[in-house]
Short mmCIF file of C-alpha atoms in Angstrom, two decimals:
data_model
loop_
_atom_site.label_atom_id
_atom_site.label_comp_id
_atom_site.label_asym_id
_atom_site.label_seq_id
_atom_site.Cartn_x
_atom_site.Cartn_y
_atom_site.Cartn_z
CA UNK A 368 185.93 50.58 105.36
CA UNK A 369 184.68 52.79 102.48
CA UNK A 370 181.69 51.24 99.90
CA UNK A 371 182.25 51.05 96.43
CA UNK A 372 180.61 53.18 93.56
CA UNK A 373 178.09 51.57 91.20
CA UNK A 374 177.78 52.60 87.19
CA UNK A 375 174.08 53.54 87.80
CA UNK A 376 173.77 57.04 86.95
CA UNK A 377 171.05 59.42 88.13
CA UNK A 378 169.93 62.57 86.31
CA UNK A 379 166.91 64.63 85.46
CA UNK A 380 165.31 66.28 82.66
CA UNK A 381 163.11 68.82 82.07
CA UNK A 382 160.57 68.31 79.86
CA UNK A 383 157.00 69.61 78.91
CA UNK A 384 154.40 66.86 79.36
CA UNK A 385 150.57 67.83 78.83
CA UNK A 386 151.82 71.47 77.69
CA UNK A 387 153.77 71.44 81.37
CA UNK A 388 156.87 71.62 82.36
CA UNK A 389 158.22 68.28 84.20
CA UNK A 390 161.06 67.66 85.62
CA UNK A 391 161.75 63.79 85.26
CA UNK A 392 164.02 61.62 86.99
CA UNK A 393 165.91 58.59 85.08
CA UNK A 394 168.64 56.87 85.69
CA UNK A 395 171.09 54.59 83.11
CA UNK A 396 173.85 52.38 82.92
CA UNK A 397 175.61 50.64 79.75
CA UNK A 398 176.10 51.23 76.03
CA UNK A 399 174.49 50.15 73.16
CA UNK A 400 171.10 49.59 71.67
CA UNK A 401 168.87 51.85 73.51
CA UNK A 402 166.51 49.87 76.49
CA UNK A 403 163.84 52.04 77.99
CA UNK A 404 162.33 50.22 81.01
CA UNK A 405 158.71 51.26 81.92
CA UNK A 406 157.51 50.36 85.87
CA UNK A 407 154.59 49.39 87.14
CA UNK A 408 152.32 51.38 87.99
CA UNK A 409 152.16 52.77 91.73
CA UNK A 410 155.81 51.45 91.90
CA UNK A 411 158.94 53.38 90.23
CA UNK A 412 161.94 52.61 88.71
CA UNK A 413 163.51 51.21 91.14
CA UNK A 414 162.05 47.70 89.73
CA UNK A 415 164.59 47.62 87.15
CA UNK A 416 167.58 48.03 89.91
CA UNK A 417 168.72 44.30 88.62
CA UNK A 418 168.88 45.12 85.07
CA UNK A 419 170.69 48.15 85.58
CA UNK A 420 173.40 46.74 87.03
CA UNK A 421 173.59 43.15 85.25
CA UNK A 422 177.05 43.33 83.43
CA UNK A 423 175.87 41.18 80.44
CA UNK A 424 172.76 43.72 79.35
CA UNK A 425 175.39 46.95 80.46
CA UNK A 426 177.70 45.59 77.91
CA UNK A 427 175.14 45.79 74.89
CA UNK A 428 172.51 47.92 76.13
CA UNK A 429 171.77 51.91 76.88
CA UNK A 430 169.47 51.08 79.73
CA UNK A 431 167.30 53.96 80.37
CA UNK A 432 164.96 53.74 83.57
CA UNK A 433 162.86 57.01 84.00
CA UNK A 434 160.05 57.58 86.62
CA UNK A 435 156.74 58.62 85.33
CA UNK A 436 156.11 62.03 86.92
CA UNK A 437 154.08 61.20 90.00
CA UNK A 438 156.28 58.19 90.61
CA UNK A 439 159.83 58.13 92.26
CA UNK A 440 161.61 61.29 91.98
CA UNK A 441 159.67 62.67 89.20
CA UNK A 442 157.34 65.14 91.04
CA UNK A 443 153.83 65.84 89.66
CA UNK A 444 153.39 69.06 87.81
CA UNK A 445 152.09 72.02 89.43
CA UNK A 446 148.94 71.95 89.98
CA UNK A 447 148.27 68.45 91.01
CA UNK A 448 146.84 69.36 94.52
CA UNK A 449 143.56 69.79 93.32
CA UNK A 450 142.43 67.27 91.22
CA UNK A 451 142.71 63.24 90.88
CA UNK A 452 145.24 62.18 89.08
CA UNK A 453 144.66 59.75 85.96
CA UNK A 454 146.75 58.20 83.38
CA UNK A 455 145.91 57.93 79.82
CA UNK A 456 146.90 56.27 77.13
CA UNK A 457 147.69 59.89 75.11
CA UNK A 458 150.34 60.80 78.58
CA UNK A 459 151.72 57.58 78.82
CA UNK A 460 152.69 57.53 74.95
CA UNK A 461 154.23 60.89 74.93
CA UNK A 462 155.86 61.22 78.07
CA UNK A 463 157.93 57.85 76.32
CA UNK A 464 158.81 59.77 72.95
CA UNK A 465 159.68 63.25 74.80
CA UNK A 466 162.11 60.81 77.38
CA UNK A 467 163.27 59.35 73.88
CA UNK A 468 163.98 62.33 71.87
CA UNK A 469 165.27 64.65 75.15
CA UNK A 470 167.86 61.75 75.07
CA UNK A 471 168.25 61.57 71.11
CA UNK A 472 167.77 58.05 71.13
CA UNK A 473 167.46 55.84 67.47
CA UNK A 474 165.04 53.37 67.74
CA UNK A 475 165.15 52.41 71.07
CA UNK A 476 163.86 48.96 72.68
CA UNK A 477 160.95 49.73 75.36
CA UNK A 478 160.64 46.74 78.09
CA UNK A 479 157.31 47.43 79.73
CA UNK A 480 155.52 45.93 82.75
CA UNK A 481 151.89 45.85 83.48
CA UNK A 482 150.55 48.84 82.52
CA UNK A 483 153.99 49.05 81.05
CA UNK A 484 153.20 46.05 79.27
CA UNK A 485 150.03 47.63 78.17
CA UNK A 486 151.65 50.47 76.88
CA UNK A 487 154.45 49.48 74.79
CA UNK A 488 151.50 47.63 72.36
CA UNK A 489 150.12 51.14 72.44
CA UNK A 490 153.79 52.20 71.27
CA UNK A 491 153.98 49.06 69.01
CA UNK A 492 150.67 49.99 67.14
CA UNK A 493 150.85 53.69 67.13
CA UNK A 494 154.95 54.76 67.00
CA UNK A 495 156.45 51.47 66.09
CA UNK A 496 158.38 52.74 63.08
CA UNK A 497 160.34 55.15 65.91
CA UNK A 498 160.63 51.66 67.73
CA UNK A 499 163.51 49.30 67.54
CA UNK A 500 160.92 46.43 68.94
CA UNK A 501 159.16 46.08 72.24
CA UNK A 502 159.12 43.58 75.28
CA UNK A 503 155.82 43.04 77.03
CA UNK A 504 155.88 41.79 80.74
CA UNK A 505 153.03 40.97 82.40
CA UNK A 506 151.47 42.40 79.21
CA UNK A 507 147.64 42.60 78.29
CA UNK A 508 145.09 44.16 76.00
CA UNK A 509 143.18 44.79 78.95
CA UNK A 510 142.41 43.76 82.41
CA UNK A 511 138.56 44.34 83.87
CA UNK A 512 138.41 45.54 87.23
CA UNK A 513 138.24 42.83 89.65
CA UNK A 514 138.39 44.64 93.14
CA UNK A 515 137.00 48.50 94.08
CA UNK A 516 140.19 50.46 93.54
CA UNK A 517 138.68 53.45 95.78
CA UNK A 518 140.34 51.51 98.64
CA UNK A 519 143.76 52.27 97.45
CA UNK A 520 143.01 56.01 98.30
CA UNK A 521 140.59 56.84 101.29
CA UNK A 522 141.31 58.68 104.28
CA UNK A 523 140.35 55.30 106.64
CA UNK A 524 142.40 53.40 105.22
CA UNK A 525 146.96 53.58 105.08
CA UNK A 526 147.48 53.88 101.09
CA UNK A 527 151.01 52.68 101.41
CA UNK A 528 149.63 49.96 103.26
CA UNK A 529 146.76 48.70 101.39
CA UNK A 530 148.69 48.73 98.00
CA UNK A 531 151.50 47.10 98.54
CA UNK A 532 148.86 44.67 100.64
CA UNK A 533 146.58 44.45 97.36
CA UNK A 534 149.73 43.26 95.31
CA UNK A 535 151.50 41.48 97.54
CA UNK A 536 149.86 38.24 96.60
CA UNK A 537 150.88 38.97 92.44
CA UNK A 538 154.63 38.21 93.66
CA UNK A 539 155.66 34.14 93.21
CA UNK A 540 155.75 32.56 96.16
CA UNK A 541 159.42 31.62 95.35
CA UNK A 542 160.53 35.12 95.36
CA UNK A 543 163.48 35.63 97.26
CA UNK A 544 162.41 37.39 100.54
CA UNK A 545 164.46 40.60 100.27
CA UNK A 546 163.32 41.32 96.49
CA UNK A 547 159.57 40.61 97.69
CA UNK A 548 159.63 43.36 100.26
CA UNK A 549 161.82 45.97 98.07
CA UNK A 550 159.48 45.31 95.44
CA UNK A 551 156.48 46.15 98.18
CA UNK A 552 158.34 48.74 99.49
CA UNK A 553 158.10 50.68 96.32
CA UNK A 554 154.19 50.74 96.53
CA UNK A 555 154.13 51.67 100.25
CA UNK A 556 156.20 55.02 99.00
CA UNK A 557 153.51 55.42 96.02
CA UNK A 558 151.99 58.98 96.46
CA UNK A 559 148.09 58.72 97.42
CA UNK A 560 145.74 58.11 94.70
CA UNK A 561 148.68 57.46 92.05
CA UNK A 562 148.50 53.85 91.97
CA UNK A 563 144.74 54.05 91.50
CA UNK A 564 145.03 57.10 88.77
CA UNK A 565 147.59 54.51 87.19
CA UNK A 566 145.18 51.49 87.11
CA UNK A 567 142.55 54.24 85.21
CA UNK A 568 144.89 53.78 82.26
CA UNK A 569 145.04 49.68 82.81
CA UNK A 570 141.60 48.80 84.00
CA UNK A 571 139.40 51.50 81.47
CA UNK A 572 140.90 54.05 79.39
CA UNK A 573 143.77 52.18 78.19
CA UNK A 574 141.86 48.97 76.33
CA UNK A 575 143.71 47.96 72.94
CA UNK A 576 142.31 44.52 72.45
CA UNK A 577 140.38 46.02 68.93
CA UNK A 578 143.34 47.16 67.58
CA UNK A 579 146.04 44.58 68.25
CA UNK A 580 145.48 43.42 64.89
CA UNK A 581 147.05 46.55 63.75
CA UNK A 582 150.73 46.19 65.20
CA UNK A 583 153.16 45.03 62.24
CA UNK A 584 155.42 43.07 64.18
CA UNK A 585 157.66 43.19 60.78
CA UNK A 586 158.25 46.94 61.95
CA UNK A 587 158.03 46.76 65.56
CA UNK A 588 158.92 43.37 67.20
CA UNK A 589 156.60 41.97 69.71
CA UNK A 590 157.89 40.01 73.12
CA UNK A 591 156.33 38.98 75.38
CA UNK A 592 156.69 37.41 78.62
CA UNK A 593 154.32 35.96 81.45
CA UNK A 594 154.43 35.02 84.69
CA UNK A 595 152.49 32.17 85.81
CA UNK A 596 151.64 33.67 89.54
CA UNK A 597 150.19 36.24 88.08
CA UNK A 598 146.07 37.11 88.75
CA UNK A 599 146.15 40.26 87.53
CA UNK A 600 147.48 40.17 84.09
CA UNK A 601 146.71 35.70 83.94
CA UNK A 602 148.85 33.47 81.41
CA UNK A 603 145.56 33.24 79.72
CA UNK A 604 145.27 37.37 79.28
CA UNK A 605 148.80 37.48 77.82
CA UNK A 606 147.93 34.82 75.36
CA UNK A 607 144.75 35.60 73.94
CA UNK A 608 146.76 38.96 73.22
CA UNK A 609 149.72 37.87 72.09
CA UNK A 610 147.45 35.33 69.19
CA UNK A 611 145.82 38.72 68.57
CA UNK A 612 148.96 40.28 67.03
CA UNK A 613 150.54 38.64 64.12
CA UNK A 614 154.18 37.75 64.89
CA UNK A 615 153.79 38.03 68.32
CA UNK A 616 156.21 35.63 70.67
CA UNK A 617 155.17 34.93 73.96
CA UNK A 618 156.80 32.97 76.93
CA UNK A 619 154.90 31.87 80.25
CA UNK A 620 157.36 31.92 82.87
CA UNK A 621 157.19 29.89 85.43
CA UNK A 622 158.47 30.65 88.95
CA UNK A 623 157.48 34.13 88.25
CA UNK A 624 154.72 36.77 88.88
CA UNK A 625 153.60 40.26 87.91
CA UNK A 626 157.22 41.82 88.93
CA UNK A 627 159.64 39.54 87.47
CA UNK A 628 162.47 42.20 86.87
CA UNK A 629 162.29 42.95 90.76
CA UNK A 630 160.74 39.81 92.79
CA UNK A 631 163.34 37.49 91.43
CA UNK A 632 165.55 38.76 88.60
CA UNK A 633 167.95 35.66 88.44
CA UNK A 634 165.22 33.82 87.22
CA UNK A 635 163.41 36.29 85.24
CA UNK A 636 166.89 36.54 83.63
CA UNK A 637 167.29 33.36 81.87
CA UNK A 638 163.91 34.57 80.44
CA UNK A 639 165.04 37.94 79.46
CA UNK A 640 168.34 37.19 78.19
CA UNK A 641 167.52 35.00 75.23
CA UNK A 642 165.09 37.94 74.10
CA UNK A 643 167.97 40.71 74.47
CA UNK A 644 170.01 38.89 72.46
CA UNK A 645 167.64 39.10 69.54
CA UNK A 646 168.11 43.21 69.62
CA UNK A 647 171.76 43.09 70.39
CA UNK A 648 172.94 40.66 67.38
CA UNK A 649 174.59 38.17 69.58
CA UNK B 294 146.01 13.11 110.96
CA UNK B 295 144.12 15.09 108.61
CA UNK B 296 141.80 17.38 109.90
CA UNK B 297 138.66 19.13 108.30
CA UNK B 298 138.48 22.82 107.10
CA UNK B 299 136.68 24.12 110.21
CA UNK B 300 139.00 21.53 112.29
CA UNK B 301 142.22 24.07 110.79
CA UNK B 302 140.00 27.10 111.43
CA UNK B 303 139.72 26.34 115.45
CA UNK B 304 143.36 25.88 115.62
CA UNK B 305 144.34 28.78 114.15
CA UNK B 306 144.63 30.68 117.81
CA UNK B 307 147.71 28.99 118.71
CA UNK B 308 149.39 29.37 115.50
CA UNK B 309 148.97 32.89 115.31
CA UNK B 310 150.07 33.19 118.94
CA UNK B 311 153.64 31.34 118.12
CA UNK B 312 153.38 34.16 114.57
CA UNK B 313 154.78 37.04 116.85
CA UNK B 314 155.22 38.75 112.83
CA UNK B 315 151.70 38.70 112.31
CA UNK B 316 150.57 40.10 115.31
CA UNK B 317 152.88 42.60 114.86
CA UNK B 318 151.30 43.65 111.99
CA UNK B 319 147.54 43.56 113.41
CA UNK B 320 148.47 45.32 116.60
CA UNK B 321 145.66 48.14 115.54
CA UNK B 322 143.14 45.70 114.04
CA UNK B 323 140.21 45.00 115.99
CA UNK B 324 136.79 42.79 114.43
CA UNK B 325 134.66 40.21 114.06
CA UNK B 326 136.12 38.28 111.41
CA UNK B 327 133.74 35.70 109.75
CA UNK B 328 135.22 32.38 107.91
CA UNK B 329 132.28 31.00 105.38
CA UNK B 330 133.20 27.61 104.19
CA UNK B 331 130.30 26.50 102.14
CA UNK B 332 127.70 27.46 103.91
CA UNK B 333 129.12 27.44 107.78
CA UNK B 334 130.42 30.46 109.08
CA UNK B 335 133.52 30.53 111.60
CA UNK B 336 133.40 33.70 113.79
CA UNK B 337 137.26 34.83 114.79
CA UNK B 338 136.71 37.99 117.51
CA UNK B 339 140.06 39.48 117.14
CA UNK B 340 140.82 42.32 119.43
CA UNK B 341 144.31 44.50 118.48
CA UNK B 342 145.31 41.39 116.23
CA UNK B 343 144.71 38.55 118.73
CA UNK B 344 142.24 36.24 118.62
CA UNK B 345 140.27 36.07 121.47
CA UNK B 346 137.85 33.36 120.83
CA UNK B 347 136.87 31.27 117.60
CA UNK B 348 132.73 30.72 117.57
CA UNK B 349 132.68 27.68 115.04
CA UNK B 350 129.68 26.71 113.09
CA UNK B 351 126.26 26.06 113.45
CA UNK B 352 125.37 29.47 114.50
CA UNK B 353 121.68 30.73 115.00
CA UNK B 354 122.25 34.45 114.36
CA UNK B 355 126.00 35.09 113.32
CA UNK B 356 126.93 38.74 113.90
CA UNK B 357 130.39 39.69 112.62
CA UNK B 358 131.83 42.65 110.60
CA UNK B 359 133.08 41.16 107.53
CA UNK B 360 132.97 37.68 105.98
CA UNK B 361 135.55 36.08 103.60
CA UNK B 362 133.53 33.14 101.87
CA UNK B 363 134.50 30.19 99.47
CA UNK B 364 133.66 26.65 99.01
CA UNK B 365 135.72 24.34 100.85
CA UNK B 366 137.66 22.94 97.71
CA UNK B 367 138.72 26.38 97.25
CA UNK B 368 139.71 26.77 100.99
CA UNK B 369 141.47 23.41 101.03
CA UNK B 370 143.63 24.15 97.68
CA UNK B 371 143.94 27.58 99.41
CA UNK B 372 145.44 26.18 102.44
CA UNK B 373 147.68 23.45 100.81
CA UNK B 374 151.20 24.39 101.63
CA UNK B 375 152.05 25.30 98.33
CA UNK B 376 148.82 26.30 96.47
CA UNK B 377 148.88 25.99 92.29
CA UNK B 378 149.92 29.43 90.82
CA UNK B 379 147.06 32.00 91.09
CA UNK B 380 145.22 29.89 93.49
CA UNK B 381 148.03 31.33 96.31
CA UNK B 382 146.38 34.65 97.41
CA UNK B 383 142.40 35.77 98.29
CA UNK B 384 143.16 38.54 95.75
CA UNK B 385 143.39 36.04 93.00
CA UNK B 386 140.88 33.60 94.09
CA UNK B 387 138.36 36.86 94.20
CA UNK B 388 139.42 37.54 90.89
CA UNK B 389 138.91 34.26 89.93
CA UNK B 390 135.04 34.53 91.75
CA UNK B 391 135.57 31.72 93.68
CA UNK B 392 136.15 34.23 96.68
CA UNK B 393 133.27 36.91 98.41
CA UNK B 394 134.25 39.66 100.63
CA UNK B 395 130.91 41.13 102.55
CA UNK B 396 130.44 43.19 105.01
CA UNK B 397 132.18 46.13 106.15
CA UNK B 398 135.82 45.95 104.51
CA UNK B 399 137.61 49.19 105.98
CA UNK B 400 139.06 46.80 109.00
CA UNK B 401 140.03 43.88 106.39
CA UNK B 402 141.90 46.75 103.77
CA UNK B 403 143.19 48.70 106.44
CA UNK B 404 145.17 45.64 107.52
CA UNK B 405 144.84 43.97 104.67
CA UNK B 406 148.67 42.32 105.13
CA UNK B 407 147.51 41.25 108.66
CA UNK B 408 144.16 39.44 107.12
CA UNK B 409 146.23 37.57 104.58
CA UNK B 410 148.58 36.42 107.01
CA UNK B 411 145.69 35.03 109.40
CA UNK B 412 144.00 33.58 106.39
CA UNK B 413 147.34 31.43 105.37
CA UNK B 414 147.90 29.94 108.46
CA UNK B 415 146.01 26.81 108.26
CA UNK B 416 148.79 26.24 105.65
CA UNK B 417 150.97 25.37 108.70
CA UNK B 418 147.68 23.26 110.29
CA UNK B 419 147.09 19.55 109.62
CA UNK B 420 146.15 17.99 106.02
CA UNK B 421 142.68 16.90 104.03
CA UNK B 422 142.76 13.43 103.01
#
């Protein structure tokens, strides 16, 4: 009996990021508006595998799912052996616009989770006239470190293990079982000290709560949504930012914690959908 | 029957023996794990993910490697069978600061899955009135 062929494509591109070359995996599916999905960090793209293949976004959407280089298939640049890897606010913005332009995309949407969350306010404040609007998940000004993240990258100690261990409990209890551990199995493949050089950009560098004041939502469109099982980025986090930023809509989800595109997308979904169909015109 | 916090602690042995998952996952981890509720310590001696003995409370000098502490209303929402969102997981409830973890942690993170699992099974034990 022979399989069947999904409409996921996979390709890469090569790119200069931080004045080096990169060669960055992404993969898409659909026409349409323009949807550039941001993972978590530590994780890959693979968190978006539901939205990717969901019929009713494919029909109205260009979703674009890339993996940051150090994530997935997109190797780090040369180089990386000797030093600790650490993600800024400055890489994370550009490495968005060079995916964006490489692909000639007008005005795309960017759906962001965690410190993809994070960073599509940076996008919203700083490039939101390039933006066709942004969706937040899991999104925050800022989160202050609430457990040593050395752990998640010490010889002593199985980085795979202890990382998708440390985020296991962010997942709703709900969650189907099979999208739980695919969703944990992404951070056991994490590369060591990535998901720690990510959390550099969430937990320090990557604070926006002074200038959230500055994103015209008139421009840029600001979504976001929440999920209540969430400790890491709380309801309360996601709300104090969202009455930060003039215009900004924001949904607690219930059900749902800090992976809702991947722990448990059918319910995420009925979230999601309503907000798509504010970009799409139907 | 409804049995008290230290009560669900002392039964946890069997539980974890009928869990053949969990000790699966702790087949490497060997410690003295300490339980603080309030201020009484539980000792679990776990050697390669079975526990071998459970020392409950009062103790006059309590040796152990690492200690996860909380008041008992935090264990007991902890440990209800369905815990309110963000109250679920010892991650949160540290984040939250109504969770300490002392000690020597390298055991406890390098089997940090195995830890959690332990630390949820008095979900399965008994009820607080």
């Amino acid at each position: 009996m022979s399989g069947h062929l999904e409409a996921v494509i996979g390709r890469y591109m090569q790119v200069q990021l931080g004045g080096q070359p990169c060669r960055v995996y992404f993969e898409e599916a659909g026409q349409g508006v323009p949807l550039i999905c941001l993972h978590t960090a530590g994780s890959d793209g693979r968190q978006y595998r539901h939205l990717l293949r969901d019929p009713d976004i494919t029909a109205h959407f260009r979703v674009i799912v890339f993996d940051m280089p150090w994530h997935g298939k997109s190797s780090p640049p040369a180089g990386w052996q000797d030093s600790d890897y650490q993600l800024t606010t400055a890489a994370y913005m550009e490495m968005v616009l060079v995916v964006a332009d490489t692909l000639a995309l007008d005005r795309p949407v960017v759906i962001g989770c965690s410190i993809g969350g994070r960073a599509v306010l940076h996008l919203a404040r700083l490039h939101g006239d390039r933006l066709g609007g942004v969706i937040g998940l899991q999104s925050s000004g800022m989160v202050e470190p609430y457990y040593d993240t050395q752990w998640l990258h010490r010889g002593d100690v199985h980085g795979g293990e202890v990382c998708a261990a440390q985020v296991s409990g962010l997942i709703a209890p709900s969650a189907p079982s099979a999208e739980r551990w695919e969703t944990l199995w992404h951070y056991m493949q994490g590369g060591p000290g990535v998901f720690r050089g990510d959390l550099y950009f969430y937990k320090v560098e990557g604070d926006i709560r002074h200038q959230l004041a500055e994103i015209d939502t008139t421009v840029c469109p600001v979504f976001m949504l929440t999920g209540e099982y969430d400790y890491s980025c709380t309801p309360a986090e996601s709300q104090a930012t969202a009455d930060a930023i003039n215009g900004a809509e924001l949904t607690i989800m219930s059900g749902l914690g800090h992976f809702p595109m991947s722990e448990d997308f059918q319910r995420f979904r009925a979230y999601l959908m309503p907000i798509l169909a504010r970009f799409s015109g139907r | 029957m409804s049995l008290s916090p230290i009560d669900r602690l002392s039964a946890v042995p069997a539980v974890l023996n009928r869990s053949p998952e969990i000790l699966r996952k702790g087949r490497h981890f060997t410690a003295d794990m300490g339980i603080m509720i309030d201020d009484a310590m539980t000792i679990f001696l776990i050697l390669n993910g079975q526990i071998t003995a459970v020392t409950p409370p009062p103790m006059v000098m309590p040796s152990y490697d690492f200690a996860i502490s909380a008041a008992a209303p935090t264990w007991i929402q902890f440990w209800q069978p369905a815990p309110p969102p963000r109250r679920h997981d010892i991650m949160g409830l540290l984040r939250a600061g109504d969770m300490h973890f002392t000690g020597n942690l390298q055991p406890m993170m390098a089997h940090l899955f195995y830890v959690k699992a332990v630390l949820e099974l008095p979900r399965q034990i008994g009820t607080e009135q």
